[in-house]
Each structure stands twice: as structure tokens, then as C-alpha cells.
XYZ file of C-alpha atoms in Angstrom:
351
model
C -83.950 -178.550 128.966
C -82.504 -181.699 127.346
C -82.458 -181.701 123.438
C -83.798 -185.191 124.417
C -87.078 -183.072 125.196
C -88.171 -182.274 122.045
C -91.255 -184.269 119.943
C -89.917 -187.924 118.569
C -89.521 -187.790 114.663
C -91.997 -188.806 112.290
C -92.011 -192.012 110.449
C -90.062 -192.322 107.400
C -90.954 -193.720 103.944
C -89.474 -196.070 102.120
C -86.207 -195.216 100.130
C -85.719 -195.588 96.450
C -82.927 -197.024 94.555
C -79.603 -195.257 94.807
C -79.761 -191.576 92.260
C -76.871 -191.112 89.909
C -74.268 -188.512 91.645
C -74.355 -190.459 95.315
C -77.878 -189.733 96.132
C -81.159 -191.597 96.495
C -84.227 -190.569 97.011
C -87.755 -191.554 98.931
C -90.442 -192.584 96.728
C -92.344 -189.072 95.971
C -95.432 -189.284 98.154
C -93.952 -192.690 100.204
C -93.454 -190.777 103.453
C -96.477 -190.055 105.414
C -96.988 -186.243 105.828
C -93.746 -186.233 104.522
C -91.981 -187.053 107.728
C -88.293 -187.088 108.638
C -86.481 -190.472 109.292
C -87.614 -192.167 112.619
C -83.914 -192.853 113.447
C -82.824 -188.911 112.325
C -81.494 -188.305 115.875
C -83.174 -186.016 118.464
C -84.684 -182.884 118.131
C -83.190 -180.053 119.641
C -84.429 -177.704 122.305
C -81.458 -175.503 122.339
C -80.031 -175.236 119.512
C -76.435 -172.532 120.006
C -75.337 -176.314 120.816
C -73.671 -175.618 124.006
C -72.520 -172.067 123.570
C -72.950 -169.334 126.127
C -75.738 -170.172 128.426
C -79.339 -168.277 126.923
C -80.107 -165.252 128.660
C -81.560 -161.939 128.280
C -82.462 -161.694 124.736
C -81.411 -164.954 123.337
C -83.438 -166.569 125.807
C -86.419 -164.692 124.811
C -85.626 -165.527 121.559
C -85.253 -169.091 121.857
C -88.673 -169.263 123.812
C -90.268 -168.171 120.675
C -88.445 -170.181 118.068
C -89.122 -173.832 120.460
C -93.087 -172.422 120.786
C -92.994 -173.735 116.833
C -93.531 -177.514 116.562
C -91.199 -179.021 113.593
C -93.003 -178.919 110.894
C -92.841 -182.108 108.844
C -91.471 -181.603 105.222
C -93.690 -182.220 101.637
C -90.803 -185.394 100.794
C -87.769 -186.486 101.973
C -83.988 -186.975 99.839
C -81.808 -189.228 100.651
C -78.574 -189.104 99.626
C -75.357 -191.299 100.164
C -71.325 -190.502 100.600
C -68.662 -192.708 99.167
C -65.950 -193.686 101.443
C -62.508 -192.909 99.815
C -59.159 -194.648 100.905
C -60.664 -195.141 104.556
C -60.009 -198.945 104.868
C -63.818 -200.008 106.562
C -64.709 -196.319 106.985
C -66.281 -194.537 110.410
C -69.713 -194.861 112.360
C -72.008 -193.253 109.788
C -70.118 -193.369 106.422
C -72.514 -194.795 103.807
C -70.280 -197.236 101.465
C -72.855 -198.170 98.845
C -76.339 -199.390 98.017
C -75.580 -202.152 100.126
C -74.935 -200.604 103.422
C -77.537 -199.629 106.285
C -78.253 -196.309 105.658
C -77.013 -193.363 107.822
C -80.111 -192.012 109.199
C -78.031 -188.457 109.173
C -77.998 -188.443 105.474
C -81.237 -187.171 104.352
C -82.495 -183.698 102.759
C -85.757 -182.546 104.377
C -88.071 -180.547 100.962
C -90.073 -178.162 101.721
C -92.996 -176.959 98.747
C -91.147 -179.176 96.047
C -90.289 -183.010 95.526
C -88.258 -185.149 93.143
C -89.814 -185.133 89.882
C -92.497 -183.146 90.029
C -91.645 -180.110 91.865
C -90.612 -176.944 90.780
C -86.894 -176.389 91.646
C -85.386 -175.534 94.901
C -84.665 -171.788 95.689
C -83.003 -171.974 99.232
C -80.696 -174.535 100.397
C -80.686 -174.369 104.146
C -77.949 -175.802 106.439
C -79.048 -175.566 110.590
C -76.920 -174.501 113.254
C -75.770 -175.877 116.928
C -72.624 -175.815 116.550
C -72.415 -178.940 114.855
C -73.169 -181.585 117.689
C -74.897 -184.299 117.220
C -77.709 -183.568 119.955
C -78.832 -180.442 117.462
C -80.618 -181.182 114.651
C -82.294 -180.059 111.604
C -86.127 -179.738 113.507
C -85.629 -176.014 114.991
C -85.276 -174.934 111.589
C -87.970 -176.552 110.362
C -90.445 -173.825 110.508
C -88.787 -171.226 108.925
C -88.255 -173.522 105.972
C -92.176 -174.123 106.005
C -92.397 -170.548 105.803
C -90.016 -169.548 103.091
C -91.966 -172.037 101.109
C -95.106 -170.618 101.788
C -93.400 -167.656 100.757
C -92.508 -169.024 96.944
C -89.038 -170.530 97.734
C -89.078 -174.221 97.685
C -86.284 -174.874 100.833
C -84.034 -178.380 100.969
C -82.933 -178.233 104.359
C -79.983 -180.329 104.799
C -79.170 -183.300 107.586
C -75.792 -183.992 108.137
C -73.323 -185.779 110.457
C -72.557 -183.717 113.716
C -69.434 -184.081 116.135
C -70.719 -187.243 118.557
C -72.163 -189.125 115.907
C -70.055 -189.905 113.102
C -69.534 -186.050 111.875
C -66.579 -183.849 112.569
C -64.256 -182.943 109.446
C -64.044 -183.746 107.338
C -67.298 -186.245 107.271
C -69.515 -182.673 108.006
C -68.267 -181.041 104.948
C -68.315 -184.464 103.087
C -71.952 -184.874 104.021
C -72.436 -181.118 102.227
C -71.029 -181.782 98.997
C -73.099 -185.178 98.864
C -76.188 -183.258 99.301
C -75.837 -180.744 97.182
C -74.614 -183.766 94.603
C -78.253 -185.268 95.238
C -80.059 -182.263 94.721
C -78.574 -181.916 91.308
C -78.788 -185.030 90.441
C -82.322 -185.516 90.816
C -82.943 -181.612 88.839
C -83.567 -179.911 91.552
C -81.200 -177.636 91.981
C -79.024 -176.353 88.903
C -75.949 -175.510 87.562
C -76.513 -171.867 87.786
C -76.188 -170.609 84.684
C -78.278 -167.973 82.894
C -81.003 -170.010 82.134
C -81.583 -171.316 85.686
C -83.497 -169.647 88.238
C -80.617 -170.426 90.544
C -80.585 -171.175 94.068
C -79.096 -169.736 97.749
C -77.133 -171.238 99.996
C -78.918 -170.692 103.348
C -77.027 -170.883 106.705
C -77.652 -170.220 110.734
C -74.768 -170.339 113.071
C -72.428 -173.220 112.558
C -74.939 -174.014 109.257
C -73.425 -170.609 107.794
C -70.001 -171.500 108.742
C -71.318 -174.551 105.960
C -72.838 -171.936 103.737
C -69.699 -170.112 103.042
C -67.511 -173.320 103.228
C -69.553 -174.764 100.649
C -69.504 -172.189 98.382
C -65.524 -171.606 98.164
C -64.875 -175.308 98.431
C -67.551 -177.961 97.784
C -69.128 -176.708 94.616
C -68.709 -176.723 90.528
C -65.631 -178.242 88.393
C -63.734 -175.264 89.168
C -63.222 -176.684 92.514
C -61.752 -179.574 91.712
C -65.345 -181.444 91.456
C -66.591 -184.139 89.538
C -70.082 -185.013 88.885
C -72.935 -183.047 89.069
C -71.860 -179.030 89.804
C -75.003 -177.232 91.697
C -73.824 -173.768 91.406
C -75.549 -170.759 93.987
C -76.697 -167.179 93.093
C -75.215 -165.975 96.203
C -74.922 -167.228 99.987
C -76.843 -165.789 102.855
C -74.928 -166.377 106.688
C -77.016 -165.722 109.358
C -74.697 -165.041 112.583
C -72.385 -167.499 110.928
C -69.063 -168.821 112.587
C -67.425 -167.919 109.651
C -63.367 -167.700 111.098
C -62.780 -171.073 112.048
C -59.600 -170.098 113.008
C -60.691 -167.173 115.562
C -63.782 -169.986 116.700
C -60.829 -172.180 118.020
C -58.797 -169.377 119.618
C -61.193 -168.251 121.351
C -63.406 -171.069 122.347
C -66.874 -170.023 120.747
C -69.477 -172.193 121.758
C -67.698 -173.952 124.150
C -64.903 -175.139 122.360
C -66.823 -176.934 119.123
C -64.924 -175.576 116.680
C -62.006 -177.080 118.014
C -64.513 -180.381 118.679
C -65.648 -180.089 114.714
C -61.777 -180.823 113.846
C -60.919 -183.291 116.358
C -59.329 -181.490 119.243
C -60.492 -181.942 123.002
C -60.523 -179.558 125.174
C -57.526 -177.277 125.017
C -56.304 -179.076 122.472
C -54.418 -177.733 119.036
C -56.520 -178.944 116.136
C -54.584 -180.200 113.078
C -53.555 -177.436 110.723
C -54.246 -179.223 107.399
C -57.859 -179.442 108.616
C -58.343 -176.174 110.149
C -56.937 -174.641 106.798
C -59.622 -177.373 104.951
C -62.565 -175.976 107.099
C -61.995 -172.595 107.469
C -63.645 -170.096 104.733
C -61.321 -167.266 105.777
C -58.652 -169.617 104.905
C -59.905 -170.338 101.185
C -60.378 -167.351 98.090
C -64.029 -165.631 98.356
C -66.482 -167.385 96.285
C -67.668 -165.982 93.009
C -71.187 -165.025 93.898
C -72.295 -162.405 96.041
C -72.289 -163.380 99.852
C -74.744 -161.212 102.769
C -74.153 -161.825 106.199
C -77.066 -161.310 108.173
C -76.782 -160.473 112.181
C -78.117 -159.505 115.265
C -76.242 -156.568 116.887
C -77.287 -158.614 120.380
C -76.371 -161.942 119.667
C -75.230 -163.852 123.235
C -73.813 -166.798 121.113
C -72.157 -165.572 118.005
C -71.191 -162.089 118.825
C -71.906 -159.328 116.178
C -68.715 -157.941 115.918
C -67.357 -161.441 114.229
C -69.422 -160.862 111.178
C -68.287 -156.922 111.461
C -64.736 -157.882 111.309
C -65.002 -160.712 108.895
C -67.017 -157.394 106.243
C -64.257 -155.763 107.124
C -61.699 -158.288 105.958
C -63.840 -158.961 102.814
C -65.054 -155.135 101.893
C -67.133 -157.194 98.879
C -69.090 -159.383 101.290
C -72.367 -157.490 102.832
C -73.363 -157.156 106.248
C -77.282 -156.523 107.339
C -77.255 -155.560 111.089
C -80.625 -156.321 112.578
C -80.695 -154.039 115.848
C -81.847 -154.940 119.445
C -81.691 -158.692 117.955
C -80.182 -161.466 119.265
C -79.025 -165.462 118.004
C -82.522 -166.742 117.319
C -84.870 -164.217 115.887
C -84.092 -163.985 112.495
C -84.974 -167.708 112.080
C -88.118 -167.617 113.654
C -91.423 -167.002 111.759
C -93.642 -163.732 112.330
C -89.953 -161.770 113.724
C -89.205 -158.392 111.729
C -85.981 -159.966 111.841
C -87.185 -162.751 109.954
C -88.914 -160.646 107.297
C -85.747 -159.056 106.481
C -83.937 -162.017 106.224
C -86.491 -163.234 103.911
C -86.221 -159.957 101.940
C -82.255 -160.060 101.682
C -82.769 -164.033 100.583
C -85.213 -162.538 97.616
C -83.148 -159.797 96.425
C -80.415 -161.826 95.772
C -82.321 -164.136 93.890
C -83.860 -161.640 91.997
C -87.279 -163.142 93.573
C -90.210 -160.638 94.569
C -93.054 -161.544 96.885
C -94.965 -164.850 96.045
C -92.180 -165.853 93.415
């Protein structure tokens, strides 16, 4: 199936003035049904994003995942990414309040809204091998289920390869989305009086969650402005070692494409060093990898090797599970994921 076969996005609401820290917010209640941007890109019906064709277990799991309709959020937050030292910028860059907003610079909120909602407990980053055809819609049922379990979610959209994304733009978007959430008080610095939030990413989003914890968060990483510090990271079937993904051509060369190299090309070593979580010191928060042992998109042994090199990180193997069941509500794998998130947040059932 083509990604364009999915249902059209809902109509977006009015955009408010820019908020401090480079983000802007939809007016609470202004989004009919809380729908995402009308121009946010096609919904995915193949969120592996051009990797190995789904067969066997993965094929059955993706069918179950895509049986869910996309779930409209309760509100949508818009963020901006300042352009620095790039001349006229690149397609999709946000250059200030007078610029045409980038449709991918949005965060969908489940179980909360700016100004009058509880704090976000989970910041979620979707997969799709960083490709433009695959947006956040396929992760919206999981986001809604987490929120229904008492864990409000911020589901981040970001520029992807083929629509203004690639490195460093995709990473800049993750930074800016976190800053925007901090600027409106939906996430805090992670101090002792803060309930805290978890970075949760699936597949390519697992890479972004690990990278964000290493590079995108907090003044100790050379940041300025709002500092949003997570309590931990849960990376589900993550593309954790980007250099390995380049070497092996994982996802039909997806990592090389993220780094601007064509098929068979060699990425810029500086870009790879910046984008690869494996090239940075471990984050100062707990990291858990959750991975199906029968994953045909990102093989389970990638997470085994990661945790062998980083023994402080925890691996939760999911026997007889492929790539998609962990993000599909109602499955035993999703129940295990929910328990893992709750454990790391110190949140009991319904909290």
C-alpha cells in the first residue's frame, strides 16, 4: 500500500502568537476535534518507511496497527526553528513569526493542553526511517492509549528526508519542540520537585530519543533557553547505532539518506558524529530499550549489541514479537511498554 492511501488529516486550528523559547501554540480549544495540521503531510500506512518489506509476523502486526484510525489530539502546539548562519535557509525552515509556518513544526497533545492541562509525562517520537512519507499518525493510537492510562503525551512531528529534513534539520526540530513544550510549562527541568517526563521513541524515533537525551537537552550540553530534562528514555526497536545502520544499509539506506548521502555514498563524518547516539557519552538518565525478538525491520541483535557496550542500559526483550506490536494498543507487547514507562516514571496505574 502507498502511504498516500491513509485518511486525510483533520483541519488545523488558529495559531497563536509566538511563545518564548522559539515555540508557538494553537489557541486552546481552537482545533476542531484537536486535529493535526491540514498540511502536515500524508498519513502512513507503512511506518517502517521503506525498509525490509513486511512479511510474516511484521506483516500481521502492521495490519493490526493500521486497523486503528488516527486519533485526533486534544490540542496542537506549534513550534519554530530559528535559522542561524544559513543565508536564505532551506525549505521548511521557520525564520520568525512573519514566515510561513512549516507544517511539520507541530506537537500533538493527548490528555493535556497548554495553559490548563496537566504536565506532559511522555514526549513521543515516531518512526518511519526519517522519511517524509511517514508521519506521526500511526503513533497517535498509542499516544491516546498512554494518555488514557494517566500519562499525558506530546507527540512530536519533525521534518523528514524529502521534505526539508535530514541532518541537522531533523535534530534541530527535536530540540525546538522540547524548548517549546518547556516554554509553555508542559515539561519541566526534571528537578526533585518536578514529576518529570519520559522520552519515548520507536524505530527512527528511538534514535531521536537517544540522541536528544545525549545532545539536545539541558545547559550542560551547551544549550541556552528553556531546559527540559527527562527522567529517562524508552527506545522501542531503536536505530541506536547510526554508524552501524550506515554500514549495513539498514532500511534501504535510510541512515545514509538522513545524513545527506545518496545510495552507496559516504556520509559526512562530522554529521555522522553529531547524529549518532553511539558517538556521544551516555545520558545521565536511565535508558531502557524495548525490542521484539522477531523484528524484521530493526533486528533484535542491534539492541543486544548496544546494551553489551552500555551495560548500564536495560534491555527488555519481547519474545515472539515483531516491529509494530509494541506500539499497538491492546497487545501484550504494548502492555509491557506501558509498564516499562510507568516504572521509569515512578507512576502507578492510572497516575
